[in-house]
Short mmCIF file of C-alpha atoms in Angstrom, two decimals:
data_model
loop_
_atom_site.label_atom_id
_atom_site.label_comp_id
_atom_site.label_asym_id
_atom_site.label_seq_id
_atom_site.Cartn_x
_atom_site.Cartn_y
_atom_site.Cartn_z
CA MET A 87 0.00 0.00 0.00
CA LYS A 88 1.39 3.42 -0.97
CA THR A 89 2.20 5.60 2.04
CA LYS A 90 0.59 9.05 2.21
CA ARG A 91 3.00 11.96 1.85
CA PRO A 92 2.57 15.09 3.99
CA SER A 93 1.48 18.37 2.47
CA LYS A 94 3.49 21.57 3.01
CA LYS A 95 0.77 22.68 5.40
CA GLU A 96 1.17 19.55 7.51
CA MET A 97 4.95 19.95 7.52
CA TRP A 98 4.63 23.50 8.81
CA PHE A 99 2.01 22.44 11.38
CA PHE A 100 4.53 19.89 12.59
CA ALA A 101 7.36 22.45 12.63
CA LEU A 102 5.28 24.80 14.78
CA GLY A 103 5.27 22.12 17.46
CA GLN A 104 9.08 22.31 17.40
CA LEU A 105 8.83 26.10 17.74
CA GLY A 106 6.78 25.61 20.89
CA TRP A 107 8.95 23.11 22.69
CA SER A 108 12.18 24.85 21.65
CA ILE A 109 10.98 28.01 23.39
CA LEU A 110 10.46 26.08 26.62
CA SER A 111 13.71 24.16 26.26
CA GLY A 112 15.57 27.37 25.41
CA LEU A 113 14.31 29.12 28.52
CA ILE A 114 15.80 26.37 30.68
CA THR A 115 18.98 25.73 28.71
CA ASN A 116 19.92 29.34 28.00
CA LEU A 117 18.53 31.33 30.93
CA LEU A 118 18.28 29.07 33.99
CA VAL A 119 21.94 29.37 34.95
CA ASN A 120 22.06 33.14 34.44
CA TYR A 121 18.79 33.51 36.39
CA TYR A 122 19.95 31.60 39.48
CA LEU A 123 23.74 31.97 39.05
CA PRO A 124 24.32 35.56 37.87
CA ASP A 125 27.81 36.76 37.05
CA PRO A 126 29.60 37.71 40.33
CA ASN A 127 30.31 41.22 39.00
CA ASP A 128 26.64 41.74 38.10
CA LEU A 129 25.50 40.46 41.48
CA ALA A 130 27.80 42.98 43.19
CA THR A 131 26.91 45.99 41.03
CA LEU A 132 23.24 45.53 40.06
CA PRO A 133 21.00 46.05 43.11
CA TYR A 134 17.94 44.38 41.60
CA LEU A 135 19.71 41.01 41.33
CA LYS A 136 19.31 38.63 44.27
CA GLU A 137 20.90 35.39 45.38
CA PHE A 138 18.10 32.82 45.72
CA ILE A 139 20.28 29.73 45.34
CA PRO A 140 23.68 29.17 47.02
CA GLN A 141 26.35 30.36 44.55
CA ALA A 142 29.52 28.78 45.91
CA ALA A 143 30.75 25.38 44.80
CA LEU A 144 29.81 22.67 47.31
CA PHE A 145 32.46 20.05 46.56
CA LEU A 146 34.65 19.04 43.61
CA GLY A 147 33.65 22.34 42.01
CA LEU A 148 29.97 21.33 41.74
CA THR A 149 27.27 23.94 42.32
CA VAL A 150 23.70 23.44 43.52
CA ILE A 151 22.30 24.02 40.03
CA GLY A 152 24.85 21.63 38.56
CA LEU A 153 23.90 18.89 41.01
CA ILE A 154 20.16 19.38 40.49
CA THR A 155 20.63 19.23 36.72
CA ALA A 156 22.74 16.08 37.01
CA PHE A 157 20.04 14.41 39.10
CA GLY A 158 17.51 15.45 36.47
CA ARG A 159 19.42 13.55 33.82
CA VAL A 160 19.42 10.42 35.97
CA PHE A 161 15.67 10.85 36.27
CA ASP A 162 15.54 11.21 32.48
CA ALA A 163 17.37 7.93 32.07
CA VAL A 164 14.38 6.22 33.64
CA THR A 165 11.53 8.17 32.04
CA ASP A 166 12.78 8.33 28.42
CA PRO A 167 12.51 4.60 27.56
CA ILE A 168 9.30 4.21 29.56
CA ILE A 169 7.49 6.99 27.71
CA ALA A 170 8.94 5.88 24.38
CA ASN A 171 7.67 2.37 25.01
CA PHE A 172 4.21 3.66 25.96
CA SER A 173 4.14 5.62 22.72
CA ASP A 174 5.35 2.70 20.57
CA ASN A 175 2.66 0.47 22.08
CA CYS A 176 -0.15 3.05 22.14
CA LYS A 177 -3.44 1.70 20.72
CA SER A 178 -5.34 5.00 20.62
CA LYS A 179 -7.63 5.70 17.67
CA LYS A 180 -5.78 9.03 17.32
CA GLY A 181 -2.49 7.25 16.64
CA LYS A 182 0.63 6.33 18.57
CA ARG A 183 2.09 9.84 19.03
CA ILE A 184 -0.65 12.47 18.80
CA PRO A 185 -2.35 11.56 22.14
CA PHE A 186 0.92 12.24 23.98
CA LEU A 187 1.32 15.62 22.28
CA ARG A 188 -2.19 16.63 23.33
CA LEU A 189 -1.78 15.56 26.95
CA ALA A 190 1.79 16.70 27.63
CA ALA A 191 1.75 20.21 26.11
CA LEU A 192 -0.12 22.03 28.92
CA PRO A 193 1.82 20.63 31.92
CA PHE A 194 5.06 21.05 29.95
CA ALA A 195 4.36 24.78 29.56
CA LEU A 196 3.19 25.22 33.16
CA VAL A 197 6.14 23.55 34.86
CA THR A 198 8.57 25.59 32.72
CA VAL A 199 7.17 28.74 34.30
CA MET A 200 7.26 27.18 37.77
CA VAL A 201 10.98 26.41 37.41
CA PHE A 202 11.62 30.16 37.50
CA CYS A 203 9.48 30.75 40.59
CA ALA A 204 12.06 29.65 43.21
CA THR A 205 12.36 33.23 44.49
CA PHE A 206 11.39 32.80 48.15
CA LYS A 207 13.38 34.15 51.11
CA SER A 208 14.40 30.65 52.17
CA LYS A 209 17.26 29.27 50.07
CA ALA A 210 16.45 25.75 51.27
CA LEU A 211 12.87 26.16 49.98
CA ASN A 212 14.19 27.54 46.69
CA VAL A 213 16.52 24.58 46.20
CA THR A 214 13.70 22.12 46.95
CA TRP A 215 11.29 23.96 44.67
CA LEU A 216 13.81 24.10 41.83
CA ALA A 217 14.66 20.41 42.16
CA ILE A 218 11.00 19.30 42.08
CA PHE A 219 9.92 21.43 39.13
CA LEU A 220 13.07 20.78 37.13
CA MET A 221 12.34 17.05 37.44
CA LEU A 222 8.78 17.66 36.26
CA PHE A 223 10.11 19.78 33.40
CA TYR A 224 12.26 16.89 32.17
CA LEU A 225 9.34 14.46 32.55
CA PHE A 226 6.88 16.48 30.48
CA MET A 227 9.54 17.49 27.98
CA THR A 228 10.15 13.79 27.36
CA ALA A 229 6.41 13.11 27.21
CA TYR A 230 6.05 15.67 24.41
CA CYS A 231 9.37 15.56 22.54
CA THR A 232 9.88 11.82 22.25
CA PRO A 233 6.53 11.10 20.51
CA PHE A 234 6.90 14.34 18.55
CA ASN A 235 10.27 13.32 17.11
CA ALA A 236 8.98 9.81 16.42
CA LEU A 237 6.54 11.38 13.95
CA ILE A 238 9.42 12.36 11.65
CA PRO A 239 9.79 8.93 9.97
CA VAL A 240 5.99 8.61 9.92
CA LEU A 241 5.51 11.87 8.01
CA GLY A 242 8.82 11.73 6.15
CA HIS A 243 8.76 8.30 4.57
CA GLU A 244 10.45 9.69 1.45
CA GLN A 245 14.02 11.05 1.79
CA LYS A 246 13.04 14.40 0.24
CA ASP A 247 10.15 14.80 2.70
CA ARG A 248 12.42 13.80 5.58
CA MET A 249 15.00 16.45 4.69
CA ASN A 250 12.29 19.09 4.18
CA ILE A 251 10.75 18.28 7.56
CA SER A 252 14.18 18.41 9.19
CA THR A 253 14.79 21.80 7.56
CA TYR A 254 11.43 23.20 8.67
CA ILE A 255 11.82 22.07 12.27
CA SER A 256 15.35 23.42 12.30
CA LEU A 257 14.04 26.80 11.19
CA THR A 258 11.42 26.86 13.91
CA TYR A 259 13.94 25.53 16.45
CA ILE A 260 16.30 28.45 15.91
CA VAL A 261 13.38 30.89 16.06
CA GLY A 262 12.16 29.31 19.29
CA THR A 263 15.65 29.43 20.77
CA GLY A 264 15.85 33.10 19.74
CA VAL A 265 12.55 33.87 21.42
CA ALA A 266 13.86 32.23 24.60
CA PHE A 267 17.19 34.08 24.36
CA GLY A 268 15.33 37.39 24.05
CA ALA A 269 13.29 36.86 27.20
CA ASN A 270 16.07 38.23 29.39
CA ILE A 271 16.29 41.42 27.33
CA ILE A 272 12.51 41.86 27.33
CA TRP A 273 12.01 41.48 31.07
CA THR A 274 14.97 43.79 31.79
CA LYS A 275 13.38 46.47 29.58
CA LEU A 276 10.02 45.86 31.26
CA TYR A 277 11.67 46.37 34.65
CA GLU A 278 13.32 49.62 33.49
CA MET A 279 10.05 50.93 32.02
CA THR A 280 7.72 50.05 34.90
CA GLY A 281 9.90 49.89 38.00
CA TRP A 282 8.15 46.67 38.99
CA ASP A 283 10.05 43.96 40.83
CA TYR A 284 12.72 42.56 38.49
CA TYR A 285 11.76 38.95 39.12
CA LEU A 286 8.06 39.68 38.69
CA CYS A 287 8.89 41.08 35.24
CA ALA A 288 10.87 37.93 34.51
CA LYS A 289 7.97 35.67 35.47
CA LEU A 290 5.50 37.69 33.39
CA VAL A 291 7.66 37.46 30.27
CA ILE A 292 8.41 33.77 30.79
CA GLY A 293 4.68 33.14 31.33
CA ALA A 294 3.83 34.95 28.08
CA GLU A 295 6.42 32.95 26.14
CA ALA A 296 5.17 29.71 27.69
CA LEU A 297 1.63 30.57 26.50
CA ILE A 298 2.91 31.13 22.96
CA ALA A 299 4.78 27.83 23.19
CA LEU A 300 1.65 26.01 24.35
CA ILE A 301 -0.39 27.25 21.40
CA CYS A 302 2.37 26.21 19.00
CA MET A 303 2.66 22.74 20.55
CA TRP A 304 -1.08 22.19 20.24
CA ILE A 305 -1.11 23.01 16.50
CA PRO A 306 0.37 19.67 15.33
CA ALA A 307 -1.41 17.86 18.16
CA PHE A 308 -4.80 18.90 16.79
CA GLY A 309 -3.90 19.79 13.19
CA ILE A 310 -2.29 16.53 12.00
CA ASN A 311 -4.20 13.30 11.51
CA GLU A 312 -1.60 10.64 12.25
CA THR A 313 -3.94 7.79 11.30
CA GLU A 314 -3.89 8.88 7.64
CA TYR A 315 -0.34 7.57 7.39
CA ASN A 316 0.67 3.98 6.96
CA VAL A 317 1.82 3.39 10.55
CA GLU A 318 2.86 -0.16 11.35
CA GLN A 319 1.46 -1.38 14.67
CA GLN A 320 4.04 -2.72 17.09
CA LYS A 321 3.47 -5.67 19.36
CA SER A 322 3.59 -4.84 23.07
CA GLU A 323 6.86 -5.37 24.90
CA ASN A 324 8.46 -3.98 28.04
CA PRO A 325 10.67 -0.84 27.91
CA LEU A 326 13.93 -2.64 28.72
CA THR A 327 13.44 -5.14 25.89
CA SER A 328 12.64 -2.35 23.44
CA LEU A 329 15.61 -0.27 24.63
CA LYS A 330 17.93 -3.27 24.32
CA LYS A 331 16.79 -3.87 20.75
CA THR A 332 17.32 -0.21 19.92
CA PHE A 333 20.89 -0.17 21.19
CA SER A 334 21.65 -3.48 19.51
CA ASN A 335 21.79 -1.42 16.31
CA LYS A 336 25.50 -0.68 15.82
CA HIS A 337 24.80 2.35 13.63
CA PHE A 338 22.68 3.90 16.35
CA ARG A 339 25.24 3.31 19.09
CA LEU A 340 27.84 5.30 17.16
CA PHE A 341 25.39 8.08 16.38
CA VAL A 342 24.27 8.42 20.02
CA LEU A 343 27.85 8.57 21.26
CA SER A 344 28.60 11.31 18.74
CA ASP A 345 25.38 13.13 19.60
CA ILE A 346 26.06 13.22 23.35
CA LEU A 347 29.53 14.64 22.75
CA TYR A 348 28.10 17.27 20.39
CA TRP A 349 25.41 18.36 22.84
CA ILE A 350 27.95 18.82 25.61
CA GLY A 351 29.93 21.19 23.42
CA ILE A 352 27.06 23.23 21.99
CA THR A 353 25.25 23.50 25.33
CA ILE A 354 28.36 24.87 27.01
CA PHE A 355 28.40 27.56 24.32
CA ASN A 356 24.66 28.27 24.49
CA THR A 357 24.69 28.46 28.28
CA GLY A 358 27.72 30.72 28.30
CA PHE A 359 26.85 32.92 25.30
CA LEU A 360 25.55 35.79 27.43
CA TYR A 361 28.60 35.53 29.71
CA TYR A 362 31.02 35.48 26.77
CA ILE A 363 29.44 38.54 25.16
CA SER A 364 29.04 40.59 28.36
CA ASN A 365 32.19 39.55 30.24
CA LEU A 366 34.83 38.63 27.67
CA LEU A 367 33.83 41.23 25.05
CA ASP A 368 32.11 43.80 27.29
CA CYS A 369 29.27 44.03 24.75
CA TYR A 370 26.20 43.30 26.89
CA ASP A 371 24.22 46.13 25.25
CA TRP A 372 24.82 44.45 21.87
CA TYR A 373 23.95 40.96 23.08
CA MET A 374 20.53 40.73 21.42
CA LEU A 375 21.75 42.26 18.15
CA LEU A 376 24.57 39.73 18.01
CA PHE A 377 22.18 36.86 18.63
CA ILE A 378 19.81 38.13 15.92
CA PHE A 379 22.76 38.36 13.53
CA MET A 380 23.84 34.80 14.37
CA THR A 381 20.26 33.63 13.78
CA LEU A 382 20.20 35.44 10.42
CA VAL A 383 23.45 33.73 9.38
CA THR A 384 21.91 30.38 10.33
CA PHE A 385 18.76 31.12 8.30
CA ILE A 386 20.78 32.06 5.24
CA CYS A 387 22.73 28.79 5.48
CA TYR A 388 19.69 26.49 5.80
CA ILE A 389 18.95 26.13 2.08
CA PRO A 390 22.62 25.61 1.08
CA ALA A 391 22.98 23.10 3.94
CA ASN A 392 19.92 21.18 2.71
CA ILE A 393 21.19 21.12 -0.89
CA LEU A 394 24.74 20.14 0.06
CA THR A 395 23.48 17.40 2.38
CA GLN A 396 21.49 15.79 -0.42
CA LYS A 397 24.58 15.99 -2.65
CA PHE A 398 27.34 14.88 -0.27
CA GLY A 399 25.43 12.86 2.34
CA LYS A 400 24.40 13.47 5.94
CA LYS A 401 27.47 12.01 7.62
CA LYS A 402 30.00 14.24 5.83
CA MET A 403 27.94 17.37 6.50
CA VAL A 404 27.57 16.63 10.20
CA ILE A 405 31.31 16.00 10.59
CA ILE A 406 31.97 19.30 8.82
CA GLY A 407 29.55 20.94 11.28
CA PHE A 408 31.38 19.48 14.28
CA ILE A 409 34.76 20.71 13.04
CA ALA A 410 33.32 24.13 12.24
CA PHE A 411 31.97 24.38 15.79
CA ALA A 412 35.37 23.45 17.21
CA PHE A 413 36.95 26.27 15.18
CA ALA A 414 34.25 28.71 16.31
CA PHE A 415 34.79 27.81 19.96
CA LEU A 416 38.54 28.35 19.53
CA ILE A 417 37.90 31.83 18.16
CA CYS A 418 35.50 32.59 21.01
CA ALA A 419 38.04 31.42 23.62
CA PHE A 420 40.29 34.33 22.59
CA ALA A 421 37.47 36.90 22.77
CA GLY A 422 38.77 40.17 24.15
CA LYS A 423 42.41 39.13 23.70
CA VAL A 424 42.75 40.11 20.03
CA THR A 425 43.23 43.82 20.65
CA PHE A 426 43.57 44.93 17.01
CA ILE A 427 39.97 43.84 16.31
CA PRO A 428 37.22 45.89 18.03
CA ASN A 429 35.23 43.77 20.49
CA LEU A 430 31.93 44.28 18.69
CA VAL A 431 33.46 43.25 15.36
CA TYR A 432 34.94 40.21 17.07
CA GLY A 433 31.46 39.37 18.35
CA PHE A 434 30.08 39.44 14.80
CA ILE A 435 32.94 37.19 13.64
CA ILE A 436 32.05 34.65 16.35
CA CYS A 437 28.40 34.72 15.28
CA ILE A 438 29.32 34.01 11.66
CA PHE A 439 31.46 31.01 12.52
CA VAL A 440 28.80 29.63 14.90
CA GLY A 441 25.83 30.31 12.60
CA VAL A 442 27.09 28.13 9.73
CA PRO A 443 27.39 24.82 11.68
CA LEU A 444 24.16 25.64 13.52
CA ALA A 445 22.35 25.38 10.19
CA ILE A 446 23.93 22.01 9.37
CA LEU A 447 23.44 20.46 12.80
CA GLY A 448 19.95 21.85 13.13
CA ILE A 449 18.80 19.92 10.05
CA VAL A 450 20.77 16.73 9.60
CA PRO A 451 20.99 14.74 12.88
CA GLN A 452 17.22 14.22 13.16
CA ALA A 453 17.17 12.90 9.61
CA ILE A 454 19.99 10.48 10.48
CA VAL A 455 17.95 9.07 13.38
CA ALA A 456 14.96 8.65 11.06
CA ASP A 457 17.19 6.80 8.57
CA ILE A 458 18.52 4.46 11.25
CA ALA A 459 15.02 3.81 12.60
CA GLU A 460 13.73 2.98 9.10
CA GLU A 461 16.72 0.74 8.34
CA ASP A 462 16.16 -1.07 11.62
CA TYR A 463 12.47 -1.62 10.83
CA ILE A 464 13.30 -2.96 7.36
CA LYS A 465 15.67 -5.52 8.88
CA THR A 466 13.71 -6.50 12.00
CA LYS A 467 10.09 -5.79 10.95
CA GLU A 468 9.64 -4.22 14.41
CA ASN A 469 8.72 -0.56 14.80
CA HIS A 470 10.83 1.11 17.51
CA ASP A 471 10.66 4.68 16.18
CA GLY A 472 9.65 6.06 19.56
CA MET A 473 12.52 4.34 21.35
CA PHE A 474 15.08 5.53 18.79
CA PHE A 475 14.00 9.12 19.23
CA ALA A 476 13.73 8.69 23.00
CA ALA A 477 17.36 7.64 23.05
CA ARG A 478 18.24 10.65 20.92
CA THR A 479 16.21 12.91 23.22
CA PHE A 480 18.02 11.42 26.19
CA ALA A 481 21.35 11.94 24.41
CA PHE A 482 20.83 15.66 24.00
CA LYS A 483 19.44 16.05 27.53
CA LEU A 484 22.34 14.04 28.95
CA GLY A 485 24.74 16.21 26.97
CA GLN A 486 23.00 19.33 28.25
CA GLY A 487 23.18 18.04 31.83
CA ILE A 488 26.90 17.33 31.67
CA ALA A 489 27.45 20.73 30.03
CA MET A 490 25.51 22.49 32.78
CA ILE A 491 27.69 20.81 35.42
CA ILE A 492 30.86 21.80 33.56
CA PHE A 493 29.83 25.39 32.91
CA THR A 494 28.38 26.15 36.35
CA SER A 495 31.48 24.68 37.99
CA LEU A 496 33.74 26.91 35.88
CA ALA A 497 31.55 30.04 35.95
CA VAL A 498 32.46 30.75 39.59
CA TYR A 499 36.00 31.54 38.35
CA GLY A 500 34.82 34.37 36.09
CA ALA A 501 36.57 35.13 32.78
CA THR A 502 39.18 32.39 33.20
CA GLY A 503 36.45 29.82 33.75
CA TYR A 504 34.54 31.03 30.70
CA ARG A 505 37.59 30.59 28.46
CA ILE A 506 38.31 27.13 29.85
CA SER A 507 34.68 26.14 29.18
CA LEU A 508 35.13 27.04 25.51
CA ILE A 509 38.27 24.91 25.19
CA ILE A 510 36.35 22.00 26.73
CA ALA A 511 33.50 22.59 24.25
CA LEU A 512 36.07 22.51 21.44
CA ILE A 513 37.42 19.15 22.64
CA PHE A 514 33.96 17.59 22.79
CA SER A 515 33.15 18.82 19.26
CA VAL A 516 36.29 17.16 17.89
CA LEU A 517 35.48 13.93 19.74
CA ALA A 518 31.96 14.01 18.26
CA ALA A 519 33.44 14.21 14.76
CA ILE A 520 35.76 11.28 15.47
CA ALA A 521 32.91 9.13 16.80
CA LEU A 522 30.65 9.82 13.81
CA PHE A 523 33.49 8.99 11.39
CA PHE A 524 32.90 5.30 12.15
CA TYR A 525 29.14 5.50 11.35
CA LYS A 526 28.40 3.44 8.19
CA GLU A 527 25.96 5.70 6.36
CA LYS A 528 26.37 3.82 3.06
CA ASP A 529 25.14 0.58 4.63
CA VAL A 530 22.07 2.28 6.12
CA MET A 531 21.09 4.06 2.91
CA GLU A 532 21.67 0.96 0.78
CA THR A 533 19.15 -1.00 2.87
CA ILE A 534 16.61 1.85 2.68
CA ASN A 535 16.99 2.42 -1.06
CA LYS A 536 16.62 -1.28 -1.86
CA SER A 537 13.45 -1.43 0.23
CA HIS A 538 11.97 1.62 -1.52
CA GLU A 539 12.80 0.20 -4.95
CA LYS A 540 11.06 -3.03 -4.02
CA GLU A 541 8.05 -1.09 -2.72
CA GLU A 542 7.82 0.97 -5.93
CA SER A 543 8.01 -2.17 -8.07
CA SER A 544 5.23 -3.69 -6.02
CA ASN A 545 3.05 -0.56 -6.46
CA ILE A 546 3.58 -0.61 -10.23
CA GLU A 547 2.54 -4.24 -10.43
#
C-alpha cells in the first residue's frame, strides 16, 4: 500500500510544534543558569539582582544548580525509555504519538514557568522547589518531545520529505531558541520601564512565552491526523526489551555517542553565550543584536545546507559541522584578547562562525535518526521509532546536563572559567566528529533504497 506523503501545510504544522517546545527548552537551557547563578560582577553591582540559590561550589567544584541538573538527567534515564515504550505500544484511535502531544503540552508549559518561581526568602525552599519542578520539566519534555520526534519517519517516509521536515523544524527551532534568548532582554526592559520587581517582570515574560509555546505545541497535536499515514502497529513489549533492541543497532550506538559529545559542546556555548558577550567582550548592550545576527546567518545557510546534504550525504555534512563548531569555539576562547579587532566586530565574527554549523546540525541529525530507525524496521520488521527518538532525546538532555555541570562549575572563576569552558566545548566537538566517522551511512542508505525500490516495483505491479 502506498504511504501518504505530507502536504506543506502539515509539515509546517509539525514544525510549529518544534517552535513551541524549543521556546520552553531554550528558557531552561539558556537562561536558567544566568537567572539563578548571575555573574559575580553583576551580582555585586546591580542592586535588583538577588541570590536565591547558594552560589559557591559545594564540593569538587559542583554547584547546587549543577547537582540538580545532574540528578535530572538520571531521572531522564528512567523516564525516556518508559514513555517511548508507551508511545510505541499506544493503541489510541488518534495514533501512537498524537495523544501524547495533546496531553503533555499544557503541563510542559506550566512547569517551565514554575521552574523560575524559586524566588522565596528561604534558600532551602528555593533549592527544593527548583529540584522538584526541574524534574517535572524533564518528565513532560520527554512526554512531548519523544513522541513528537517519532513522527518524523511517519511523516517523512520519502528522503526528500524527511530532509524538508528536518529543515522546517530546524528553522522553527532556531526561532524558538531566539525567542527564549530574548526573554532576558525583554524582562529587563520591562523592569526599566515600569519599576516593577525585576523577578516579577521575569515571570510575566516567561509566562507569556510559555503561553505562545503552548499554542504552537497544540497546533500539530490537533492539526495533524496521524492515522492517515501507513503506521505499522508494534506488538507490546516492556521498555527494557525495546531499549535493548534499539541499542543493539550498531549504527545507532555510534550516532548516540557522537550526539552526546556534540550536545555537551554546543550547550556549554549556548549556556555561556551571554557571559562570553558581556564579560569577555564587554558588549552586553549588543547581546541581542549579536544573537539576531547569528540567527540570520543560520537562516541564510539552511537552504545551502539542505542542498549540500542531499549531494554529499548526511554524515559528511555533520562531521563538517562538528569541526566548524570546534573552530568557532577556539575563536571565542580568545574573545577580548585580540586587541587589534574591536570587540563588537569580534562578536560578529564569532556569530558568523557559529551560525554556519548551527544550520547544518539543526537539520541533519534528526534525519539520520529517522534513517537508522527505518533501516532497523526494514531488517527486524519491528517498529521502535519512539525508542530511537527517546534515546536521541536522552542523548541531548544528557549532553545538556553534563554541560551544565561543567559550565556552572567553571563560571564561579569568572573570565578564566569562561575561556576554559570554551576549550572544553572545542574538545567535545572534535570527539563528536571522530565518533561519527565510524558510522556506516552507506550501509544504512543501501538498505533503505533497496526497500523503496522493491516497494515501488510492487506498487507498479
